[in-house]
CSV table of N, CA and C in Angstrom, one decimal:
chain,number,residue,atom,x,y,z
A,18,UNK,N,63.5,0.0,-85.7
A,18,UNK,CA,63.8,0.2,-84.3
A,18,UNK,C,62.8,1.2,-83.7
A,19,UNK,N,62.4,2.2,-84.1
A,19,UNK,CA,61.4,3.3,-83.9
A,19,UNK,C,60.0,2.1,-83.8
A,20,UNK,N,60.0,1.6,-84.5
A,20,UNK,CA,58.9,0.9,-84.5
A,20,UNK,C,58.6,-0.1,-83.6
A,21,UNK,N,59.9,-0.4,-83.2
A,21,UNK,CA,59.9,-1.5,-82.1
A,21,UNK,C,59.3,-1.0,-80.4
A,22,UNK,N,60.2,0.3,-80.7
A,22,UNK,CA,59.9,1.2,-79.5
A,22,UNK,C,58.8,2.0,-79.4
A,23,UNK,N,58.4,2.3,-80.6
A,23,UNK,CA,56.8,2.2,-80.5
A,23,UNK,C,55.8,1.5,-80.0
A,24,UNK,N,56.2,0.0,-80.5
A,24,UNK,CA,55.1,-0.8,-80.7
A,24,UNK,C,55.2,-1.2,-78.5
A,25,UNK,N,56.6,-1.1,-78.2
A,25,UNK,CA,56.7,-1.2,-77.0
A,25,UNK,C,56.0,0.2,-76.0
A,26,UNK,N,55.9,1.4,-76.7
A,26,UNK,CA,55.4,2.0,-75.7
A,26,UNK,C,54.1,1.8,-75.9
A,27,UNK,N,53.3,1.4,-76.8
A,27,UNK,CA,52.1,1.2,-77.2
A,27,UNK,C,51.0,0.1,-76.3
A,28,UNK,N,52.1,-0.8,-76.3
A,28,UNK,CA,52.0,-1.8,-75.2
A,28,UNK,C,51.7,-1.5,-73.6
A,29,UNK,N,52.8,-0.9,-73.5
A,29,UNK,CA,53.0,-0.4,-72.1
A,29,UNK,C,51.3,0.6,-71.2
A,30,UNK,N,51.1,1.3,-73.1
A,30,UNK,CA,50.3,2.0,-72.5
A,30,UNK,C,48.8,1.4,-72.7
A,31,UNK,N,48.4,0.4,-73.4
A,31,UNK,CA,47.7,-0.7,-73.3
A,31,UNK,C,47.1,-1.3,-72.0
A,32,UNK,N,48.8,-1.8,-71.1
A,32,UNK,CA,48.2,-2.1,-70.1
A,32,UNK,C,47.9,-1.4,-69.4
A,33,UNK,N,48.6,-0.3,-69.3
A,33,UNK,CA,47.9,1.4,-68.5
A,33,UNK,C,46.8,1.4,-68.4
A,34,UNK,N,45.9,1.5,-69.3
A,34,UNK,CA,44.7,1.4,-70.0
A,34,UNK,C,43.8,-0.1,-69.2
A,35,UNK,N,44.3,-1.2,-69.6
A,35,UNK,CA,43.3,-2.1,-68.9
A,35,UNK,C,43.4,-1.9,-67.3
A,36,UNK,N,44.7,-2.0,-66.6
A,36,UNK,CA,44.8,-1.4,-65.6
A,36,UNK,C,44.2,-0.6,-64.5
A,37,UNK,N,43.6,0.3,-65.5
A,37,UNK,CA,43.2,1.8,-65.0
A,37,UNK,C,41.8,1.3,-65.0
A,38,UNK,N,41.4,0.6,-66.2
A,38,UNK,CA,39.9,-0.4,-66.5
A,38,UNK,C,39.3,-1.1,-64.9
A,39,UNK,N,40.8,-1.9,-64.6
A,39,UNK,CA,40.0,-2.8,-63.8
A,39,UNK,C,40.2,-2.0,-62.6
A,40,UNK,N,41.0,-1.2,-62.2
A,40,UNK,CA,40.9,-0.5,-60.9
A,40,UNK,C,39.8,0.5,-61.1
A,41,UNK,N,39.1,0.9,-62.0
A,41,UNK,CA,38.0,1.9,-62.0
A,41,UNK,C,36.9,0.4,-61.7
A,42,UNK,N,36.8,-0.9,-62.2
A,42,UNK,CA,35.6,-1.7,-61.8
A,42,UNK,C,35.8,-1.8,-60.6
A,43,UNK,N,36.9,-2.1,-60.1
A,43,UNK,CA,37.0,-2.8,-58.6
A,43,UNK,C,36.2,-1.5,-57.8
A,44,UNK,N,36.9,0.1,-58.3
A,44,UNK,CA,36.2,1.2,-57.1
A,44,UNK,C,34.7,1.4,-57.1
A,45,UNK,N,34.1,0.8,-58.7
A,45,UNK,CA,32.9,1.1,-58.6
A,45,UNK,C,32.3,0.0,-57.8
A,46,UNK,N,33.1,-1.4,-57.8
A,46,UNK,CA,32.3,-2.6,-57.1
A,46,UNK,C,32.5,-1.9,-55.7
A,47,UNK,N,33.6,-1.6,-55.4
A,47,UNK,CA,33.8,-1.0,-53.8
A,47,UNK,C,32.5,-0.3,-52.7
A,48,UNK,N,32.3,0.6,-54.1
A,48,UNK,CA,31.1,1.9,-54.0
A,48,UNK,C,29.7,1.3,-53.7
A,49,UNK,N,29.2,0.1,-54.8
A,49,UNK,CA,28.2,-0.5,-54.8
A,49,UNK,C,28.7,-1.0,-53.1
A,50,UNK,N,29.4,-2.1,-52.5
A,50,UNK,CA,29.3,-2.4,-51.5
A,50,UNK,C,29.4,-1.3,-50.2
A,51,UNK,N,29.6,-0.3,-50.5
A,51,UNK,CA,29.7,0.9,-49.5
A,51,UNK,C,28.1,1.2,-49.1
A,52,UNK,N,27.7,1.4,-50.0
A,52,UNK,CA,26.7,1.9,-50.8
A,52,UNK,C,25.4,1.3,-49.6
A,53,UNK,N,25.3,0.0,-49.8
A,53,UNK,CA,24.6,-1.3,-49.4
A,53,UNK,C,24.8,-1.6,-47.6
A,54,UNK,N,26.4,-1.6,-47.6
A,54,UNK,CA,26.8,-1.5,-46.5
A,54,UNK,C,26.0,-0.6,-45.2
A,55,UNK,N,26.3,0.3,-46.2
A,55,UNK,CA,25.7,2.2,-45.5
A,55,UNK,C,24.0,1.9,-45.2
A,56,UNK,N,23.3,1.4,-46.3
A,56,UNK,CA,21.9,0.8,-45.9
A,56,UNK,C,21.5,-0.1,-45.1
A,57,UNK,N,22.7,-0.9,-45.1
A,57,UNK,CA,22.3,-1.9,-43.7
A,57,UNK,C,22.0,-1.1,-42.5
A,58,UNK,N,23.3,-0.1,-42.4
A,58,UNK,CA,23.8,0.6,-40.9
A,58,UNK,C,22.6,1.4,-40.7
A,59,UNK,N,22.0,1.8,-41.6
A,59,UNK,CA,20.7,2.4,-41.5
A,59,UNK,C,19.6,1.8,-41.4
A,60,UNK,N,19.3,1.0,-41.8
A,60,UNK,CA,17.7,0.0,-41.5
A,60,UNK,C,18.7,-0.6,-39.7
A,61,UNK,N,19.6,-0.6,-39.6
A,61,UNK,CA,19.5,-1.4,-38.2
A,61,UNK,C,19.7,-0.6,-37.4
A,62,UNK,N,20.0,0.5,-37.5
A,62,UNK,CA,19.9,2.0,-36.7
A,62,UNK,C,18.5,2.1,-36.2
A,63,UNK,N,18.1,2.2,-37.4
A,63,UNK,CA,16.2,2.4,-37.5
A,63,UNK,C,15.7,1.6,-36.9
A,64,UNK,N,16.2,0.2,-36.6
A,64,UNK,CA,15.3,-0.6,-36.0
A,64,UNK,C,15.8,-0.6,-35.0
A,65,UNK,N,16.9,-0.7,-34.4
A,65,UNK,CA,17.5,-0.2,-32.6
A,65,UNK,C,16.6,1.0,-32.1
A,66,UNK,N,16.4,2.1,-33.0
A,66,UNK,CA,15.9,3.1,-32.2
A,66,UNK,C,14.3,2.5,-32.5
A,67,UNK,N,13.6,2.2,-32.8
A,67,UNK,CA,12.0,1.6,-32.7
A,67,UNK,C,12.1,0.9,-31.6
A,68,UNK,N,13.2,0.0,-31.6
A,68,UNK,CA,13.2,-1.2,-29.8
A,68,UNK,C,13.5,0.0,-29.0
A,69,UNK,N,14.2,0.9,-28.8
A,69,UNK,CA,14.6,1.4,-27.9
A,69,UNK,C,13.4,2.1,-27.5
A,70,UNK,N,12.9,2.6,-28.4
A,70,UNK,CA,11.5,3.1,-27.8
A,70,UNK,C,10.3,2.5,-27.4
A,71,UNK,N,10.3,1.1,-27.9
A,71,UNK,CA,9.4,0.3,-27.4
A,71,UNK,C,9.5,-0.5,-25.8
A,72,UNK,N,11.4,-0.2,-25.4
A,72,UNK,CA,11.7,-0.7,-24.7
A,72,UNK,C,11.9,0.6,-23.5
A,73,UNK,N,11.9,1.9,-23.9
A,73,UNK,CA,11.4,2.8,-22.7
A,73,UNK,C,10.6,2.5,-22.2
A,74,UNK,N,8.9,2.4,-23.4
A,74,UNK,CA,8.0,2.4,-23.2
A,74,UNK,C,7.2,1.4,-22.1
A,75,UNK,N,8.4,0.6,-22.1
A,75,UNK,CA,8.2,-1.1,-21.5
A,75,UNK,C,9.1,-0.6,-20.0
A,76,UNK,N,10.1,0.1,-19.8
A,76,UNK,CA,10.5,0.4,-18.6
A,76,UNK,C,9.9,1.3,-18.0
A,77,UNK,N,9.1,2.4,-18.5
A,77,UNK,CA,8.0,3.2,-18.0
A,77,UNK,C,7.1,2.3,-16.9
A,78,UNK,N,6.3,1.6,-18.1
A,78,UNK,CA,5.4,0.9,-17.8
A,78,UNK,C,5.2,0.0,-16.3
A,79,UNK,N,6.8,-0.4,-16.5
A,79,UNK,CA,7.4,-1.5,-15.1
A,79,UNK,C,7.5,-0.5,-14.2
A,80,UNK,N,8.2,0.3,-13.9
A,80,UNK,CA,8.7,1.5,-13.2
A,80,UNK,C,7.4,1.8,-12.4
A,81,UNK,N,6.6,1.8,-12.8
A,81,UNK,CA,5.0,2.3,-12.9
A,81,UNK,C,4.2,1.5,-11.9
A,82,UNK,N,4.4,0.3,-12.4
A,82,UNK,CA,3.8,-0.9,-11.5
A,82,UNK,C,4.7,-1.0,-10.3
A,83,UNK,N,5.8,-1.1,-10.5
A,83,UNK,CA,6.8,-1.1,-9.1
A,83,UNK,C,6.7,0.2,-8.2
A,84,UNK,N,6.5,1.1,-8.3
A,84,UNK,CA,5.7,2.3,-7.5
A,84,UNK,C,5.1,1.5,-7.1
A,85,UNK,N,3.5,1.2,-7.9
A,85,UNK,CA,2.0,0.5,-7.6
A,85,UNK,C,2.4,-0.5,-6.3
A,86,UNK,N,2.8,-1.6,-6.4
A,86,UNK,CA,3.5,-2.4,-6.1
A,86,UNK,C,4.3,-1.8,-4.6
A,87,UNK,N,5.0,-1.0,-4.7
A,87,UNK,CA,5.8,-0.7,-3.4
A,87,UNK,C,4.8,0.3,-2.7
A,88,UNK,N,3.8,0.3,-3.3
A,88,UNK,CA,2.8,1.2,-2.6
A,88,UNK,C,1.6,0.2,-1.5
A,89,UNK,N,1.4,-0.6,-2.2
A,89,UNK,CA,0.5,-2.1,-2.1
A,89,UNK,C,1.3,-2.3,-0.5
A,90,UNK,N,2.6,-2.8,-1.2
A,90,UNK,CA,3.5,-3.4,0.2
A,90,UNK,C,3.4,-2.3,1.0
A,91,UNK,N,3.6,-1.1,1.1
A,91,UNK,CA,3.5,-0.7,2.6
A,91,UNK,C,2.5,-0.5,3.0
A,92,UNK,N,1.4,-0.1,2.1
A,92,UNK,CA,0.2,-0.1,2.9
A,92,UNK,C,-0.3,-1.7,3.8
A,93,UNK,N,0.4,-3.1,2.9
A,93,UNK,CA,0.2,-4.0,3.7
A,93,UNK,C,0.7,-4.3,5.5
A,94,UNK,N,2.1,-3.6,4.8
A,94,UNK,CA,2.9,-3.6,6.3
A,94,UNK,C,2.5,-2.4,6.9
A,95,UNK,N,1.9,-1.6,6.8
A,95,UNK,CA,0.9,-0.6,7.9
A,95,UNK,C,-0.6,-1.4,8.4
A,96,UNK,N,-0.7,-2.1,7.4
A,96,UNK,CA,-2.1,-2.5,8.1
A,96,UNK,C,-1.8,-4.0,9.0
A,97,UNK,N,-0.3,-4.6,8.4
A,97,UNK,CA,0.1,-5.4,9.6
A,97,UNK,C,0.4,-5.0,11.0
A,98,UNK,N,1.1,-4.7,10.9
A,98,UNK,CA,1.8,-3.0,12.0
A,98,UNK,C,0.2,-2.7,12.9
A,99,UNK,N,-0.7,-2.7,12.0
A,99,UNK,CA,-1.8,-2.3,12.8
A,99,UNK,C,-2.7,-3.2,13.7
A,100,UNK,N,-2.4,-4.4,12.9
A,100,UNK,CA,-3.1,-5.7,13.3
A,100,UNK,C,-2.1,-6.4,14.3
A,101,UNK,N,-0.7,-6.3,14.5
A,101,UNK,CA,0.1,-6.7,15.2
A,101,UNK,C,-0.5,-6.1,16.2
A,102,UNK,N,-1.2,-4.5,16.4
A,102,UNK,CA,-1.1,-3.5,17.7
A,102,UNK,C,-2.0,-3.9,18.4
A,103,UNK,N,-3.4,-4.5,17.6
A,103,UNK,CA,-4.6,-4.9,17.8
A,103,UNK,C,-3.8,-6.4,18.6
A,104,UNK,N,-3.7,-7.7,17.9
A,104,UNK,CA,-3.1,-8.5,18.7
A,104,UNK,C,-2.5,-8.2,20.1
A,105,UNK,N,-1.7,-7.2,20.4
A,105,UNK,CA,-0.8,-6.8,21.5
A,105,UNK,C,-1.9,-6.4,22.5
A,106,UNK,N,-2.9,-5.4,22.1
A,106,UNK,CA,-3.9,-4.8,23.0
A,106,UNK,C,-4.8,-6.3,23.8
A,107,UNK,N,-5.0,-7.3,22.5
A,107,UNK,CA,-5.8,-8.6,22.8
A,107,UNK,C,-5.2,-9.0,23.8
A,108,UNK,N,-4.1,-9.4,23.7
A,108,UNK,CA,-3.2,-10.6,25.2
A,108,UNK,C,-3.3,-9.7,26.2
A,109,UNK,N,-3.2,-8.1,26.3
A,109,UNK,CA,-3.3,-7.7,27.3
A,109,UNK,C,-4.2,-7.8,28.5
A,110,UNK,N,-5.4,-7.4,27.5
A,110,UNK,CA,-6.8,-7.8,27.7
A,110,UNK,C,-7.0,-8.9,28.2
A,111,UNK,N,-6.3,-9.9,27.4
A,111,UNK,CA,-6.5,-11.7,28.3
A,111,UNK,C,-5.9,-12.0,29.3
A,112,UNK,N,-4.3,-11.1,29.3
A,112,UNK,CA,-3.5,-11.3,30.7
A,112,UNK,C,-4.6,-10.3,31.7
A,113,UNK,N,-5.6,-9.4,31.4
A,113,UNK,CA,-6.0,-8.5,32.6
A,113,UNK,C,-7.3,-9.8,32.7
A,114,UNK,N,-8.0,-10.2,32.3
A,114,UNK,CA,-9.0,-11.0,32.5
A,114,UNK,C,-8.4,-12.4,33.2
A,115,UNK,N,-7.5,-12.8,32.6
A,115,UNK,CA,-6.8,-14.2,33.7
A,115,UNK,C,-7.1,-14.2,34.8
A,116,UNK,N,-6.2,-12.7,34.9
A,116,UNK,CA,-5.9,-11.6,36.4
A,116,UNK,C,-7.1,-11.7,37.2
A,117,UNK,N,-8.1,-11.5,36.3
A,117,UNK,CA,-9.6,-11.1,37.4
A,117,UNK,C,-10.1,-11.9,37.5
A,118,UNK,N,-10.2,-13.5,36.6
A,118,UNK,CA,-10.4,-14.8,36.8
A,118,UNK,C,-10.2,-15.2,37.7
A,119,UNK,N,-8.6,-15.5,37.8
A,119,UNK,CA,-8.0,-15.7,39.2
A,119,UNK,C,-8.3,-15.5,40.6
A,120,UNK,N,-8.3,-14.1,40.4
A,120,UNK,CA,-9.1,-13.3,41.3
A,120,UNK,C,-10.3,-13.9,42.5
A,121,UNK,N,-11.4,-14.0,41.1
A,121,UNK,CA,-12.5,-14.1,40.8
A,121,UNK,C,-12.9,-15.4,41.9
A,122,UNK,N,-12.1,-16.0,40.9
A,122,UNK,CA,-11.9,-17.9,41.6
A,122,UNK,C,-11.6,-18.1,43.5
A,123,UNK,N,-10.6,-17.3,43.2
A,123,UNK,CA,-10.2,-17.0,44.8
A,123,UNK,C,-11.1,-16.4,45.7
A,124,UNK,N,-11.8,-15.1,45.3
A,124,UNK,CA,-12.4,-14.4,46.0
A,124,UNK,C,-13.8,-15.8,46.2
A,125,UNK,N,-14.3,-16.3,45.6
A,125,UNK,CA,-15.2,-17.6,45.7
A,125,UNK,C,-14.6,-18.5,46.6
A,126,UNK,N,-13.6,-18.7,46.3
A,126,UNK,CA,-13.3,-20.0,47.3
A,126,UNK,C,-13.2,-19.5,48.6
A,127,UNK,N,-12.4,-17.8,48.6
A,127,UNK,CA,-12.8,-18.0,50.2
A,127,UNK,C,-14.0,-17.5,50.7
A,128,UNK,N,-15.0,-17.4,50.1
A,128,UNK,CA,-16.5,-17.2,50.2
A,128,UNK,C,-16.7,-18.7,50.6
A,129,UNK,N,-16.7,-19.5,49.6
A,129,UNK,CA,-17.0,-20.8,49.8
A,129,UNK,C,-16.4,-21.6,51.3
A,130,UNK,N,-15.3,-20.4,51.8
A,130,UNK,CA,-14.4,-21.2,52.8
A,130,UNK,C,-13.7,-22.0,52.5
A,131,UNK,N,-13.2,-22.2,51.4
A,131,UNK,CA,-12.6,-23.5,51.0
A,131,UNK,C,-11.1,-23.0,51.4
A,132,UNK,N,-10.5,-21.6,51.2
A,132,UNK,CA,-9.2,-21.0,51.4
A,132,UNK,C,-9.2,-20.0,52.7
A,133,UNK,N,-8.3,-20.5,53.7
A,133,UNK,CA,-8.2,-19.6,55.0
A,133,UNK,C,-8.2,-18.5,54.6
């Protein structure tokens, strides 16, 4: 009977033993995938922060040109603005010259007598 109860706690503590076995592999497989895991999160860390800097470097750049660019445009619409003023001065010019065409025409015809 002693022996039975032996042989039973012997048992018991057996599977204790493999038990303990496979839950010590499983934490080390755990570990290993932690492990791996953790190096992914880091090489893709590492590579987000490389884009990110390549992609300042790329909004700088744009930023830069769009200044260039909004600088371009108003100087164009100043030199429109200016050529609009020049046009405006021109018709004036043509409406004063019509004016003295007109004139001109008249002042002849009644030279000519042709107008009382």
């Amino acid at each position: 009977m002693e022996v039975e109860g032996l042989d039973d706690n012997l048992n018991k503590q057996l599977m204790r033993m493999k038990d303990f076995s496979k839950n010590t592999n499983l934490i080390s497989e755990l570990e290993k995938q932690l492990h791996s895991f953790q190096d992914s999160v880091k090489s893709t860390h590492e590579n987000e922060l490389r884009k990110m800097s390549k992609d300042k470097k790329k909004y700088k750049l744009l930023k830069e040109q769009l200044k260039d660019v909004q600088k371009l445009l108003c100087s164009h619409q100043i030199n429109a603005e200016k050529i609009q003023t020049k046009i405006s001065g021109l018709h004036e010019k043509e409406r004063a010259l019509d004016f003295n065409l007109i004139e001109l025409n008249s002042l002849t015809l009644k030279k000519q007598g042709k107008i009382g």
